[in-house]
Short mmCIF file of N, CA and C and ligand atoms in Angstrom, two decimals:
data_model
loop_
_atom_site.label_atom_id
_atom_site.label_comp_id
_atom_site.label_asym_id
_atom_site.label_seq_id
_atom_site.Cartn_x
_atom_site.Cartn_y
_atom_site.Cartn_z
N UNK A 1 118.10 99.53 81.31
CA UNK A 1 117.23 99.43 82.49
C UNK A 1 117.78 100.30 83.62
N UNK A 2 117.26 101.25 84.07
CA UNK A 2 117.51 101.91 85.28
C UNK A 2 117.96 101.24 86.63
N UNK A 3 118.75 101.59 87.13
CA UNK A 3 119.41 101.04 87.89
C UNK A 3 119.21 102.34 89.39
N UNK A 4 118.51 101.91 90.35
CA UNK A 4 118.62 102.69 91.93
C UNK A 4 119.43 102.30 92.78
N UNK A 5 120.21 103.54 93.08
CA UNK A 5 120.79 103.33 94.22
C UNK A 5 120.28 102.84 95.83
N UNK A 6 121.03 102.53 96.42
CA UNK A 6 120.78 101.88 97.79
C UNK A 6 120.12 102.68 98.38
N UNK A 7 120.08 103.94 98.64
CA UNK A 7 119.64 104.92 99.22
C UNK A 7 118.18 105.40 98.91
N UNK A 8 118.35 105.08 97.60
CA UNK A 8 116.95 105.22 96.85
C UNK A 8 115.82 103.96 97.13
N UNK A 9 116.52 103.25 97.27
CA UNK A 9 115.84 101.56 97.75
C UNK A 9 115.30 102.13 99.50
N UNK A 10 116.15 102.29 100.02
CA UNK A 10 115.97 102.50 101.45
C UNK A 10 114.67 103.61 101.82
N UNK A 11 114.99 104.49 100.73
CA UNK A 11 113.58 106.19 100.77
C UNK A 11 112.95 105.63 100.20
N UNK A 12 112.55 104.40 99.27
CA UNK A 12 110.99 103.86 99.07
C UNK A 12 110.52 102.88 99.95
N UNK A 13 111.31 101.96 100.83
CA UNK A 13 110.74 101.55 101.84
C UNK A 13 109.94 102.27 102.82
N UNK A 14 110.78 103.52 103.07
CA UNK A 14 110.67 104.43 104.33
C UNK A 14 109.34 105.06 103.84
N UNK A 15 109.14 105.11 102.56
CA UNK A 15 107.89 105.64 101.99
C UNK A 15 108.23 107.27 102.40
N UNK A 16 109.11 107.86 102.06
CA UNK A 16 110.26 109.29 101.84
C UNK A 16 109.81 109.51 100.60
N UNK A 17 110.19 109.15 99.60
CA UNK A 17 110.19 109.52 97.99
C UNK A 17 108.79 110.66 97.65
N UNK A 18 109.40 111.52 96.99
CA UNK A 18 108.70 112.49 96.43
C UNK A 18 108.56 111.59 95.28
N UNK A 19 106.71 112.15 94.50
CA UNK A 19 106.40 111.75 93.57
C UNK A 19 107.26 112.00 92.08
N UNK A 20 108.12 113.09 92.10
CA UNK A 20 108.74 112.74 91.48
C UNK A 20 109.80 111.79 90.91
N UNK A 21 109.82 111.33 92.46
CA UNK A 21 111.50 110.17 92.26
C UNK A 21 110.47 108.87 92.36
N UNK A 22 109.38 109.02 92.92
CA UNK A 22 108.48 107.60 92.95
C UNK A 22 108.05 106.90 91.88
N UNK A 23 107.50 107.85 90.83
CA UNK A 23 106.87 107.58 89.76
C UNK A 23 107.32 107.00 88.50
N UNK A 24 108.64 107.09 88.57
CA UNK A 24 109.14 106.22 87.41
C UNK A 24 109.59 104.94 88.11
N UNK A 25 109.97 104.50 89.51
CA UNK A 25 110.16 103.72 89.79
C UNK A 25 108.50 102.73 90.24
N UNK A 26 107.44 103.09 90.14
CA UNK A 26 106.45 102.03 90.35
C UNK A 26 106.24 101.85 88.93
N UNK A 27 105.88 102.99 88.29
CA UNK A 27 105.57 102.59 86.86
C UNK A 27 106.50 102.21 85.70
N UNK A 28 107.45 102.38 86.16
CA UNK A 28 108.64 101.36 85.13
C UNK A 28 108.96 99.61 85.41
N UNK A 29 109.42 99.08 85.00
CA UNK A 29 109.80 97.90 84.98
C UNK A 29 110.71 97.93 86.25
N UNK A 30 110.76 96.58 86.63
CA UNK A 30 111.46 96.39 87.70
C UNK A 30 112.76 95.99 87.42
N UNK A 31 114.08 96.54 87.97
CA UNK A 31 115.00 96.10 87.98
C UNK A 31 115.78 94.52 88.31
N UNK A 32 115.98 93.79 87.66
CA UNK A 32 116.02 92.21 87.83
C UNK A 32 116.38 92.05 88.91
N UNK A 33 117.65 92.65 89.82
CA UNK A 33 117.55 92.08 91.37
C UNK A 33 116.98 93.36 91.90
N UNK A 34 115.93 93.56 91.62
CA UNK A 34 115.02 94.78 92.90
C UNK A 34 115.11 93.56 94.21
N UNK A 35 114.53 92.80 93.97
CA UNK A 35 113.93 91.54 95.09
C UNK A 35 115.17 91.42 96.01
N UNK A 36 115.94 91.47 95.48
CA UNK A 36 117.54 90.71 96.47
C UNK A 36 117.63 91.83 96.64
N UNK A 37 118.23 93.35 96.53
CA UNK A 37 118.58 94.55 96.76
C UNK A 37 117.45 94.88 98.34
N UNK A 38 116.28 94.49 97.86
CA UNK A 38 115.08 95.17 98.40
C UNK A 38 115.26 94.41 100.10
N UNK A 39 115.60 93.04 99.94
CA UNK A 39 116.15 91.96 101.05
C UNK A 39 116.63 92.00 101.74
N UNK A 40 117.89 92.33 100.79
CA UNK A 40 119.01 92.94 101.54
C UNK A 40 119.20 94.44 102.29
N UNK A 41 118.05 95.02 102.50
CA UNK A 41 118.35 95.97 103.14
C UNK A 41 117.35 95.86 104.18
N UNK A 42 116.19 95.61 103.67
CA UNK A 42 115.06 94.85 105.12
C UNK A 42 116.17 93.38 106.27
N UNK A 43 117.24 92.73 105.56
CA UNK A 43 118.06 92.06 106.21
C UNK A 43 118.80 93.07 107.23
N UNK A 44 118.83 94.01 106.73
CA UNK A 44 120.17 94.66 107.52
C UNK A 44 119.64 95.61 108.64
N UNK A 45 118.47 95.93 107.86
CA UNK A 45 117.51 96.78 109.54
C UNK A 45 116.78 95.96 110.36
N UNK A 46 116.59 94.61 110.74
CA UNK A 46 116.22 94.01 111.66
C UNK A 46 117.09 93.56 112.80
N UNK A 47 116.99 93.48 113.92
CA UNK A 47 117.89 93.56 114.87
C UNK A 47 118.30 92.07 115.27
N UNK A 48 117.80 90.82 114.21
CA UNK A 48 117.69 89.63 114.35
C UNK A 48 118.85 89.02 113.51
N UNK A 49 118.73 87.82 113.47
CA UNK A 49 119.71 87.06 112.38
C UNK A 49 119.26 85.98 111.03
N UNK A 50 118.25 85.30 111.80
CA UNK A 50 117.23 84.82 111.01
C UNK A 50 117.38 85.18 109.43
N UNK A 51 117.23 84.51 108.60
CA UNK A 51 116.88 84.25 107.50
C UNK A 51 115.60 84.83 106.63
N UNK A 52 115.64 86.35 106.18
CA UNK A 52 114.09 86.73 105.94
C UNK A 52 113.76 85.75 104.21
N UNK A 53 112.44 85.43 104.84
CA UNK A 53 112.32 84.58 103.02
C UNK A 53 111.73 85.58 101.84
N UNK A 54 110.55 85.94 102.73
CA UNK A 54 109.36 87.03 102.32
C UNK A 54 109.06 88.02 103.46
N UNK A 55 109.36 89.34 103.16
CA UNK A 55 108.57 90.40 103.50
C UNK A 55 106.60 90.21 103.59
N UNK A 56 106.31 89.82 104.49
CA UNK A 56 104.68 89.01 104.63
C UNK A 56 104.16 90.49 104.89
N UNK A 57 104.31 91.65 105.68
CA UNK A 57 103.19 92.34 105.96
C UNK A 57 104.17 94.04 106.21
N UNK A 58 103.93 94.84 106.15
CA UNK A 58 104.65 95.93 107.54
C UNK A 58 104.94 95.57 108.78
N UNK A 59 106.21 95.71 108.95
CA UNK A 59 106.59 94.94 110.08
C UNK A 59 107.17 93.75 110.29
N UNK A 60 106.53 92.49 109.51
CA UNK A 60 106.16 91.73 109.87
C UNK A 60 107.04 90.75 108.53
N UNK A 61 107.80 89.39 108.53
CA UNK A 61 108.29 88.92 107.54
C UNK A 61 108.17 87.43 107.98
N UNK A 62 108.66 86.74 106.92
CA UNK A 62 108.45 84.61 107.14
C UNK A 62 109.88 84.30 106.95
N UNK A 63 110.53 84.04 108.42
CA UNK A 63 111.88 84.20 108.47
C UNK A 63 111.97 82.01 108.14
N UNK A 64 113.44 81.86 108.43
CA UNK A 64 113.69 80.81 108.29
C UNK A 64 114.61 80.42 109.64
N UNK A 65 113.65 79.83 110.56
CA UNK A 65 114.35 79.23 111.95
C UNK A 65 114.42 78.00 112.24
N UNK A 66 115.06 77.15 112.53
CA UNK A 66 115.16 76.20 112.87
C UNK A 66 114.60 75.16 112.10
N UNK A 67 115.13 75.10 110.75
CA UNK A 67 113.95 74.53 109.65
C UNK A 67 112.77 74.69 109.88
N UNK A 68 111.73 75.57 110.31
CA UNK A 68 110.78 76.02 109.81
C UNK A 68 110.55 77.61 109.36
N UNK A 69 109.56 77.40 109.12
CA UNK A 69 109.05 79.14 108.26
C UNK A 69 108.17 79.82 109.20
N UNK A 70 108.42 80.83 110.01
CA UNK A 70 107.74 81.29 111.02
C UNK A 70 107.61 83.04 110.35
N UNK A 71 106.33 83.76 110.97
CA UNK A 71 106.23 85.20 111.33
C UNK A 71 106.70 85.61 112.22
N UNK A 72 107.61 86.60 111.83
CA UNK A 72 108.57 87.44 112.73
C UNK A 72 108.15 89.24 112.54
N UNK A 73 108.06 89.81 114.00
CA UNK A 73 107.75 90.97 113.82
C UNK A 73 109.04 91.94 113.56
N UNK A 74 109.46 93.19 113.36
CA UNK A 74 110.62 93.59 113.23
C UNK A 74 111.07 93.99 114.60
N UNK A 75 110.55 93.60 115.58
CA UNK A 75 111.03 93.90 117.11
C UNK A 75 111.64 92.61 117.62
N UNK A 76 111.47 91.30 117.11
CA UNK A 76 111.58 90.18 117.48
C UNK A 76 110.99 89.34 117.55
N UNK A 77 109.46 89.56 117.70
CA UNK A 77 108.25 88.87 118.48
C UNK A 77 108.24 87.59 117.59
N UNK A 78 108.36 86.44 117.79
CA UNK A 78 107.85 85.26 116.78
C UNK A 78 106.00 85.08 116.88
N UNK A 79 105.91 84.70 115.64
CA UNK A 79 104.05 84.45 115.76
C UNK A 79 104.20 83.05 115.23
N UNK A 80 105.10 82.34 115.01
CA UNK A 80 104.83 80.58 115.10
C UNK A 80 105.15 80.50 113.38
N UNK A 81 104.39 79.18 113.31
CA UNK A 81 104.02 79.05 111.45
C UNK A 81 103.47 79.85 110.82
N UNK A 82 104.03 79.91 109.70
CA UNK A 82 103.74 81.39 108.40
C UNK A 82 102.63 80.71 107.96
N UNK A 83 101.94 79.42 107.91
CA UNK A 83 100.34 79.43 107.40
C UNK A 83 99.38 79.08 108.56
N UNK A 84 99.86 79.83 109.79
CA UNK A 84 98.82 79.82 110.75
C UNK A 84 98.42 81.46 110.27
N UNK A 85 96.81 81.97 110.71
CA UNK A 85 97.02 83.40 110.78
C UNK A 85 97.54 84.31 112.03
N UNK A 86 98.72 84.98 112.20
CA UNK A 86 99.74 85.57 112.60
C UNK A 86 98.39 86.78 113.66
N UNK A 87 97.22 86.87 112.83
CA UNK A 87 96.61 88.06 113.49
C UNK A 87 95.85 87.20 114.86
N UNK A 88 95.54 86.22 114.61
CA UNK A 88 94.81 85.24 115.90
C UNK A 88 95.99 85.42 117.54
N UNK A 89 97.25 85.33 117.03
CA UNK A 89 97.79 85.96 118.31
C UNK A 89 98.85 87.19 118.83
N UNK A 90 98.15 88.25 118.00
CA UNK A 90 97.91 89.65 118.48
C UNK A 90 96.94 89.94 119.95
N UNK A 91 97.88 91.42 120.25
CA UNK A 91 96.70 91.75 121.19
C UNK A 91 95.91 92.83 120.38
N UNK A 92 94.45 93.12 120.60
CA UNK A 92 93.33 92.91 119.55
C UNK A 92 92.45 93.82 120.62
N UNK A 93 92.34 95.39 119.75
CA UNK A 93 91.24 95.98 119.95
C UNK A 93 90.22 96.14 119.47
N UNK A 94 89.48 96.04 119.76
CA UNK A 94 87.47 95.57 119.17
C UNK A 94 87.01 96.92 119.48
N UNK A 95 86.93 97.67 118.43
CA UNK A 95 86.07 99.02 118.16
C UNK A 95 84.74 98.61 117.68
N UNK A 96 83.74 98.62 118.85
CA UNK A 96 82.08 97.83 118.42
C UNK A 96 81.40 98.75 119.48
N UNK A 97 81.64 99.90 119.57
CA UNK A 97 80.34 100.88 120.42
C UNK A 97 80.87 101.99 119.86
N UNK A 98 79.24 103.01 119.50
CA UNK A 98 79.96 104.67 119.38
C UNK A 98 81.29 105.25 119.92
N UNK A 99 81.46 105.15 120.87
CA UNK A 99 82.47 106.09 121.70
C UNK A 99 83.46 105.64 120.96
N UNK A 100 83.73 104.27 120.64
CA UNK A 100 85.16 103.70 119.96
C UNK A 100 85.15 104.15 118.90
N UNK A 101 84.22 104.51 118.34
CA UNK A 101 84.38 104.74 116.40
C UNK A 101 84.46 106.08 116.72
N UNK A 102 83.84 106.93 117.46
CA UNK A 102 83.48 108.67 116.98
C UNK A 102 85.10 108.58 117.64
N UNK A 103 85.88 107.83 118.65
CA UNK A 103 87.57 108.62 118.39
C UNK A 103 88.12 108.32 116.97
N UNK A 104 87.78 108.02 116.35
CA UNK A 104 88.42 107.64 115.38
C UNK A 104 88.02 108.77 114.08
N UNK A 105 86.15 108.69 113.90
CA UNK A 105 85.49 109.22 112.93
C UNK A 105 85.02 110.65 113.51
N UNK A 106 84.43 112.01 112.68
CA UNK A 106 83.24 112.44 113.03
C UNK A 106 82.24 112.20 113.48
N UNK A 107 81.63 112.75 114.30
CA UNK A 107 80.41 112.21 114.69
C UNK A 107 79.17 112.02 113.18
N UNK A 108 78.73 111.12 113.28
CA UNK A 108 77.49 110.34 111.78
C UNK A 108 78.81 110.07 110.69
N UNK A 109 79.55 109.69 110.84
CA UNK A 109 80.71 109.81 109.54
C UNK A 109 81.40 108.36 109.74
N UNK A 110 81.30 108.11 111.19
CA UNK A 110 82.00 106.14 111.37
C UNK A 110 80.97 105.19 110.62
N UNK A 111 81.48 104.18 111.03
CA UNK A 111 80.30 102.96 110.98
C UNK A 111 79.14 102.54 111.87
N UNK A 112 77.88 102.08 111.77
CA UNK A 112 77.45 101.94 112.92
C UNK A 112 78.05 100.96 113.43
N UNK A 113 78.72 100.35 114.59
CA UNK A 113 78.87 99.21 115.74
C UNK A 113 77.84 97.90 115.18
N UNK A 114 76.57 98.35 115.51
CA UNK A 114 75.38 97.38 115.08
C UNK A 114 75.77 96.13 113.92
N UNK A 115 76.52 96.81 112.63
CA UNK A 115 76.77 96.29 111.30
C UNK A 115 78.46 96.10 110.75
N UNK A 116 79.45 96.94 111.67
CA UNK A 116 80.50 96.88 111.65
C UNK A 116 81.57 97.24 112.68
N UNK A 117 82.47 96.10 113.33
CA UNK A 117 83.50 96.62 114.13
C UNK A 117 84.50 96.87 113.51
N UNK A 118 85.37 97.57 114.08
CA UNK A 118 86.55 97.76 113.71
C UNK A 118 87.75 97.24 114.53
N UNK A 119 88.72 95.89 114.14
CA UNK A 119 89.54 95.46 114.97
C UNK A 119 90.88 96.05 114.56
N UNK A 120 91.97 96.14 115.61
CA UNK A 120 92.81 96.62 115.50
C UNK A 120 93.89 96.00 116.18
N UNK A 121 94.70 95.22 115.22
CA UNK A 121 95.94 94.05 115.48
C UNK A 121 97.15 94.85 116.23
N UNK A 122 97.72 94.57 117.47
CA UNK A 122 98.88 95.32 117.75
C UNK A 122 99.84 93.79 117.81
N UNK A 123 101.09 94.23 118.04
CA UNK A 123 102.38 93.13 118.11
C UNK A 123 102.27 92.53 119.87
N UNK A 124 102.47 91.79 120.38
CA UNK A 124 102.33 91.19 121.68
C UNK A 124 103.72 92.02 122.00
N UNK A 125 104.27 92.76 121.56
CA UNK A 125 105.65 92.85 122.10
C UNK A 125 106.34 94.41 122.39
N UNK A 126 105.71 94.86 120.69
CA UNK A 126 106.46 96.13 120.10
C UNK A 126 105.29 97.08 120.75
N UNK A 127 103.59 96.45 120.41
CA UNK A 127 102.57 97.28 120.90
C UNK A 127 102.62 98.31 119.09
N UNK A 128 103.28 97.62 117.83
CA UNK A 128 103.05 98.44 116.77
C UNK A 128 102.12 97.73 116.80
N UNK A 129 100.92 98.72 115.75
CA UNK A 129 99.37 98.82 115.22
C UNK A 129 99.86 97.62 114.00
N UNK A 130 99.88 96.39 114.03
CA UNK A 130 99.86 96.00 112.88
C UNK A 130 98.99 95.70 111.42
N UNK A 131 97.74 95.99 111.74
CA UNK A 131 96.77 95.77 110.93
C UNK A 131 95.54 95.85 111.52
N UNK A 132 94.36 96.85 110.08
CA UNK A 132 92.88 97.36 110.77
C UNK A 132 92.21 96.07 110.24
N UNK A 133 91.19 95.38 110.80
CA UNK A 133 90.08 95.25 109.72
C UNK A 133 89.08 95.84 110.11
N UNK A 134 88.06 95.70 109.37
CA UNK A 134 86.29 95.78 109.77
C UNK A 134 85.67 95.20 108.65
N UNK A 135 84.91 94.21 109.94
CA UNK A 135 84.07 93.60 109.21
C UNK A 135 82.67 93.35 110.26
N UNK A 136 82.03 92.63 109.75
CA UNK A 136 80.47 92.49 110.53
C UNK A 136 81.12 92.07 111.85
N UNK A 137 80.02 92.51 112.66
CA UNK A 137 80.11 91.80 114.04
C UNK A 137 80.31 89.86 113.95
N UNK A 138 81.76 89.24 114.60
CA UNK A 138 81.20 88.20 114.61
C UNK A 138 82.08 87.23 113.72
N UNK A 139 81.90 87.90 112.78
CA UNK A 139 83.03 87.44 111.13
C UNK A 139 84.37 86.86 111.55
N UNK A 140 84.67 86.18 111.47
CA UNK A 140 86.07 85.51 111.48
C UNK A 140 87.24 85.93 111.40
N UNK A 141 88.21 86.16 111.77
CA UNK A 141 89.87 86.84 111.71
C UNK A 141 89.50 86.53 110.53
N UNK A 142 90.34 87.47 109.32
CA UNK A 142 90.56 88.01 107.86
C UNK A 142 92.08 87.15 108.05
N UNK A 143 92.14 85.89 107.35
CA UNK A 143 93.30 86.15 106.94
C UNK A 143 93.81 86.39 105.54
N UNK A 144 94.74 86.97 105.93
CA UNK A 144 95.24 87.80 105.11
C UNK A 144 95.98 87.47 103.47
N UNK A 145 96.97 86.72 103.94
CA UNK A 145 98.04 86.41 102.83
C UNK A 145 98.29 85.11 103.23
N UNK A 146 98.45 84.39 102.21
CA UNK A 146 99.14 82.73 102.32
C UNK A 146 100.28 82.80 101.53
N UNK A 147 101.42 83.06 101.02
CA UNK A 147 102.56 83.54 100.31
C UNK A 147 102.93 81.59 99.93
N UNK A 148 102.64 81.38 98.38
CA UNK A 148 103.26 80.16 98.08
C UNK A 148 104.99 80.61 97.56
N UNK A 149 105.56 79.99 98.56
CA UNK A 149 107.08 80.68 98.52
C UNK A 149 107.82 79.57 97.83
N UNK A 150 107.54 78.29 97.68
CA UNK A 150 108.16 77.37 96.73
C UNK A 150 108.38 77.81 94.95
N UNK A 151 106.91 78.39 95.01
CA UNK A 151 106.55 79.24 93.77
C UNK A 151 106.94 80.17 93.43
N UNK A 152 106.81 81.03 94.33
CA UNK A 152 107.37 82.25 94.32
C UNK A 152 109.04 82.32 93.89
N UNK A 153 109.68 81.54 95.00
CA UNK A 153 111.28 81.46 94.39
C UNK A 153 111.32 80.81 92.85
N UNK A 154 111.02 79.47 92.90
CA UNK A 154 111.20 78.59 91.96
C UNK A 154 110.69 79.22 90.22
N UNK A 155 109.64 79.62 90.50
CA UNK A 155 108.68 80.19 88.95
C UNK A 155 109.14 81.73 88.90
N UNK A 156 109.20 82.34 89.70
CA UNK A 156 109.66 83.43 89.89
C UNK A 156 111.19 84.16 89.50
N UNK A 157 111.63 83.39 90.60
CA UNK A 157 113.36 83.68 90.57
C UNK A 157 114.09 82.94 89.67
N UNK A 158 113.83 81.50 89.51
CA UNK A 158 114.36 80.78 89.05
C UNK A 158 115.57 79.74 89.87
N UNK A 159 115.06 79.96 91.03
CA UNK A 159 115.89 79.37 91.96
C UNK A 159 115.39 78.74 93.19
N UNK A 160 115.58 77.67 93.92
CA UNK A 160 115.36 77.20 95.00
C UNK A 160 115.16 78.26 96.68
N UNK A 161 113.95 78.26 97.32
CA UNK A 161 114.24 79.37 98.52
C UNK A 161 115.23 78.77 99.52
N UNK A 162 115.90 80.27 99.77
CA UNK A 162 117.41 79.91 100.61
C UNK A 162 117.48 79.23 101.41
N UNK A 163 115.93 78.55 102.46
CA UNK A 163 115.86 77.69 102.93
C UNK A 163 116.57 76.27 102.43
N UNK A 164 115.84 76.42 101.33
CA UNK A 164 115.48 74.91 100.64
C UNK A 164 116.97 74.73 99.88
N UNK A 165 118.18 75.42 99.95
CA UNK A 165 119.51 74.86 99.39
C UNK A 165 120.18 73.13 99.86
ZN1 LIG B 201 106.71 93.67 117.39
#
């Protein structure tokens, strides 16, 4: 089984990797501790201390504080409980008139406004773009991911999450 170096772990996060060095690593098998390797280096570039459980989004992870499981941005920002949705308290641009879409699109090439906005999640803190949607005018925050992490460790790893020792 192929074995990557740290460095190599670090240039596929960074999303660096030429398709040549990429391609055997998505389409091959995964190395048994990719997951802990992969952790451990998203551990070491956050400027926090916290406990990461799951990598939840870009940016964005379900740390372990104070016995609970919260969203943490990589600037600091806490967003509360990991099964609240994290995007409800963003600050939140609403692309729903021409002028907002044609910066974005060609002119006749966006969406119409009428049938689709386009929202755009930033961090309360960092001001990073964390996530687009579009959907109908009206439609409900998208959430996103619910990460069953009991499962995930337990069926997965074969082990209890580091919380839960
Ligand atoms: Zn942030």
């Amino acid at each position: 089984m192929t074995k990557y170096d740290k460095r190599t772990l670090e240039r596929l996060i960074e999303g660096k990797l030429v398709w040549d060095e990429l391609k055997p690593i998505i389409s091959g098998r995964k190395d048994a501790d990719r997951f802990d390797r992969i952790m451990e280096i998203l551990q070491e570039r956050v400027p926090w201390k916290e406990k990461i459980l799951l990598p939840l989004h870009e940016h964005l992870y379900v740390v372990s504080k104070g016995g609970q499981r919260i969203v943490k941005c990589d600037c600091g920002h806490e967003f509360g409980d990991y099964r609240e949705n994290w995007k409800t308290k963003c600050r939140v641009r609403v692309r729903d008139t021409i002028e907002d879409i044609e910066e974005l699109y060609p002119k006749y090439m966006g969406s119409d406004p009428e049938w689709e906005e386009i929202r755009e999640y930033y961090c309360p803190d960092c001001l990073t773009l964390l996530d687009v949607e579009c959907t109908p005018p009206g439609y409900p925050t998208v959430f996103n991911f619910l990460p069953d992490i009991e499962t995930f460790y337990e069926k997965w790893l074969g082990r209890p999450p580091p919380d839960k020792k």
